[in-house]
Short mmCIF file of C-alpha atoms in Angstrom, two decimals:
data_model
loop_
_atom_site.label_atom_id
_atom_site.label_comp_id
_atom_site.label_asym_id
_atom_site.label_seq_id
_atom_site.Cartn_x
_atom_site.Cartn_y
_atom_site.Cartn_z
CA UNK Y 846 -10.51 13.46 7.74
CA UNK Y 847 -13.02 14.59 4.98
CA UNK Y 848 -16.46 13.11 4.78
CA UNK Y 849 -17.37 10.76 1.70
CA UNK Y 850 -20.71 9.94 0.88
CA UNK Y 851 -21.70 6.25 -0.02
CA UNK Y 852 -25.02 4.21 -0.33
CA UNK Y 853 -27.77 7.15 -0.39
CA UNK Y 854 -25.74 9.53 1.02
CA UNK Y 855 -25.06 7.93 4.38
CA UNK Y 856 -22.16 10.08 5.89
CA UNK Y 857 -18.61 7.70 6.50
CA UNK Y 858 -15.28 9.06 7.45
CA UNK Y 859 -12.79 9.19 5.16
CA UNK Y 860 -10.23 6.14 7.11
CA UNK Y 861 -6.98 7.43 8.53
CA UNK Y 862 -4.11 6.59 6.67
CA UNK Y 863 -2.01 3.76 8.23
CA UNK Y 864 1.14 6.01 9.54
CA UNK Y 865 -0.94 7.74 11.68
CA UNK Y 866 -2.15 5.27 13.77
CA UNK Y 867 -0.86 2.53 16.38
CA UNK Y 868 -1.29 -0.10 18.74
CA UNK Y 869 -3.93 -2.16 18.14
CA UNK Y 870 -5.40 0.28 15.24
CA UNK Y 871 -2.43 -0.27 13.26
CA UNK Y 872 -2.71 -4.27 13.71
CA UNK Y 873 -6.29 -4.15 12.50
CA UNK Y 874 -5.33 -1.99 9.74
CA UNK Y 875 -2.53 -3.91 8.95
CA UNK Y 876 -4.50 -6.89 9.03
CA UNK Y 877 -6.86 -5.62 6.87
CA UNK Y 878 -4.59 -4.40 4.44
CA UNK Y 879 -2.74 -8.08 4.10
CA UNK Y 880 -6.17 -9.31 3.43
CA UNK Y 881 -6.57 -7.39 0.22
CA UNK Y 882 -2.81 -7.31 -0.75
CA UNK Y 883 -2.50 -10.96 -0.21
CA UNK Y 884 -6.10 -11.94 -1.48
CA UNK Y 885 -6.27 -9.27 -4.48
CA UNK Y 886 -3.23 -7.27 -5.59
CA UNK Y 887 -0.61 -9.99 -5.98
CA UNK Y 888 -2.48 -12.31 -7.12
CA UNK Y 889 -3.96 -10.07 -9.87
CA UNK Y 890 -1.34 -7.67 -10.26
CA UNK Y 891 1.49 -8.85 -8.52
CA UNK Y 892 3.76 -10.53 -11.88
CA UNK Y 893 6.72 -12.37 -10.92
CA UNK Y 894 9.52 -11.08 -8.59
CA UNK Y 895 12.74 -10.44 -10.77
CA UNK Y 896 16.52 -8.79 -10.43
CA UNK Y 897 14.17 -5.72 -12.29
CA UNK Y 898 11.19 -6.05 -10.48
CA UNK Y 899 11.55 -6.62 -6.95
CA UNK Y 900 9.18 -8.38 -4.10
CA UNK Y 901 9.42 -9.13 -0.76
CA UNK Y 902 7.57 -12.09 0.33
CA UNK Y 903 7.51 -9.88 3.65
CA UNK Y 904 6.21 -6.78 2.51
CA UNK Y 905 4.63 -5.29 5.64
CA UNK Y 906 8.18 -5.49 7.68
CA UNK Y 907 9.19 -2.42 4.77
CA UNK Y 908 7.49 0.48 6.25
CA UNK Y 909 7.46 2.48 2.83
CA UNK Y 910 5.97 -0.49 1.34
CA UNK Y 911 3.07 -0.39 3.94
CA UNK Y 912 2.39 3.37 3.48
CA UNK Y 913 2.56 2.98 -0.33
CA UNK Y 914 0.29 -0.49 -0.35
CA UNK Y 915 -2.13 0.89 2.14
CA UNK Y 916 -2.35 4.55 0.19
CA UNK Y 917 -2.97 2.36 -3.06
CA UNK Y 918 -5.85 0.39 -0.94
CA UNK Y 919 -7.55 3.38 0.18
CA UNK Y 920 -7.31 4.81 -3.55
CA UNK Y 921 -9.09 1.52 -4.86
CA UNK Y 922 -12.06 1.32 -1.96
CA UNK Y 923 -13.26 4.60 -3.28
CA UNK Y 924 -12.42 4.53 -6.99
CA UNK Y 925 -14.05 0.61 -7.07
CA UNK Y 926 -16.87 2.38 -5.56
CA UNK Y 927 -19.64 2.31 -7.73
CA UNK Y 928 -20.67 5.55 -6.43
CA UNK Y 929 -17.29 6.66 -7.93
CA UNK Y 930 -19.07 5.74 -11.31
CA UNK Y 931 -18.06 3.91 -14.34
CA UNK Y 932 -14.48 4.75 -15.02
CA UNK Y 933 -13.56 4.85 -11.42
CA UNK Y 934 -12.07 1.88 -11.90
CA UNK Y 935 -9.86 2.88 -15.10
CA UNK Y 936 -9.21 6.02 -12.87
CA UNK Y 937 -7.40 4.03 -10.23
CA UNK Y 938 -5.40 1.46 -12.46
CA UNK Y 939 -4.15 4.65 -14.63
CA UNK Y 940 -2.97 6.89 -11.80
CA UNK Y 941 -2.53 4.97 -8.58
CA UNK Y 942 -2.09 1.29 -9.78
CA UNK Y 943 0.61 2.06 -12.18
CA UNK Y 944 2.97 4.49 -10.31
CA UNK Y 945 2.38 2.49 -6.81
CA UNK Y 946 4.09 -0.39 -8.50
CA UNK Y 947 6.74 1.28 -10.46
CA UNK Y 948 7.70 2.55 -6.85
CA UNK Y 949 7.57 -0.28 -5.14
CA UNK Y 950 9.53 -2.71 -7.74
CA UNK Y 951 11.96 -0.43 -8.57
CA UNK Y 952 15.36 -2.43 -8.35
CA UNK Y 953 16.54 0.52 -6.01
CA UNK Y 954 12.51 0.65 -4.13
CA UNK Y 955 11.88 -0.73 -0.45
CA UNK Y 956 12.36 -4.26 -1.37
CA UNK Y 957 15.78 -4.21 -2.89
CA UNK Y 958 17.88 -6.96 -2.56
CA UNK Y 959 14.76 -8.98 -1.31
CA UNK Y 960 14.21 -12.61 -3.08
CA UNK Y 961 11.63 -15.27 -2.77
CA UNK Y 962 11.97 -16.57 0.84
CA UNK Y 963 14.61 -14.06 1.67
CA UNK Y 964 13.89 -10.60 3.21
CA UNK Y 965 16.25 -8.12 3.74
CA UNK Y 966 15.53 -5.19 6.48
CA UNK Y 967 16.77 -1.91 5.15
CA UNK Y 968 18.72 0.63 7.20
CA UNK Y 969 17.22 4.13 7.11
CA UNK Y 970 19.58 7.14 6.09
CA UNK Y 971 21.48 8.92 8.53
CA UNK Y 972 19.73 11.95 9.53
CA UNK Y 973 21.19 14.81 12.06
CA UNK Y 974 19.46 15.90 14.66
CA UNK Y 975 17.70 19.58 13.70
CA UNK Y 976 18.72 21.95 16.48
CA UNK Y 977 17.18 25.09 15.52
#
């Protein structure tokens, strides 16, 4: 983790991303995250589910969607920052905002086939084992 500086230089790790934690870390995380997804992003951002834009009313049972959503959160608490400055803000709509959705409500993204009170759990790809 790097150090970031905030408030008068008062020293705060850098939080670990979501993947890389578990138990009860990954449930406050999580919980965390639902807060601002749930409270801020869809409301603001979140434009209505289509065939061509994709939502799951479920979103933190798609693990990619979780990783993406809580890599987008992380990107906003220090570009909305004001220690970030002025345009952090622009900064973060322009290249985190933008692509993070494109991703995630791509027709073929991690909540295809999804609808409005209808989730659907994806399978992972096959992978072989690696025996080298």
């Amino acid at each position: 983790m790097t150090a970031q500086t905030f408030d008068g230089g008062a020293e705060m790790q850098a939080p670990p991303f979501i993947l890389y934690l578990d138990g009860e870390e990954y449930a406050e995380e999580l919980r965390n995250l639902a807060m601002w997804v749930n409270g801020l992003l869809v409301p603001v951002y979140g434009r209505e589910p289509r065939s061509q834009a994709p939502w799951c009313p479920r979103w933190w049972e798609h693990q990619e969607a979780v990783a993406r959503l809580h890599a987008l959160w992380l990107a906003w608490q220090e570009l909305t920052d004001p220690a970030s400055g002025a345009s952090g803000p622009a900064v973060w709509h322009r290249d985190h905002l933008g692509p993070a959705m494109l991703e995630l409500r791509d027709p073929s993204g991690p909540f295809a086939g999804c609808k409005a009170g209808a989730h659907r759990p994806k399978a992972a790809p096959e992978v072989d084992a690696y025996d080298g």
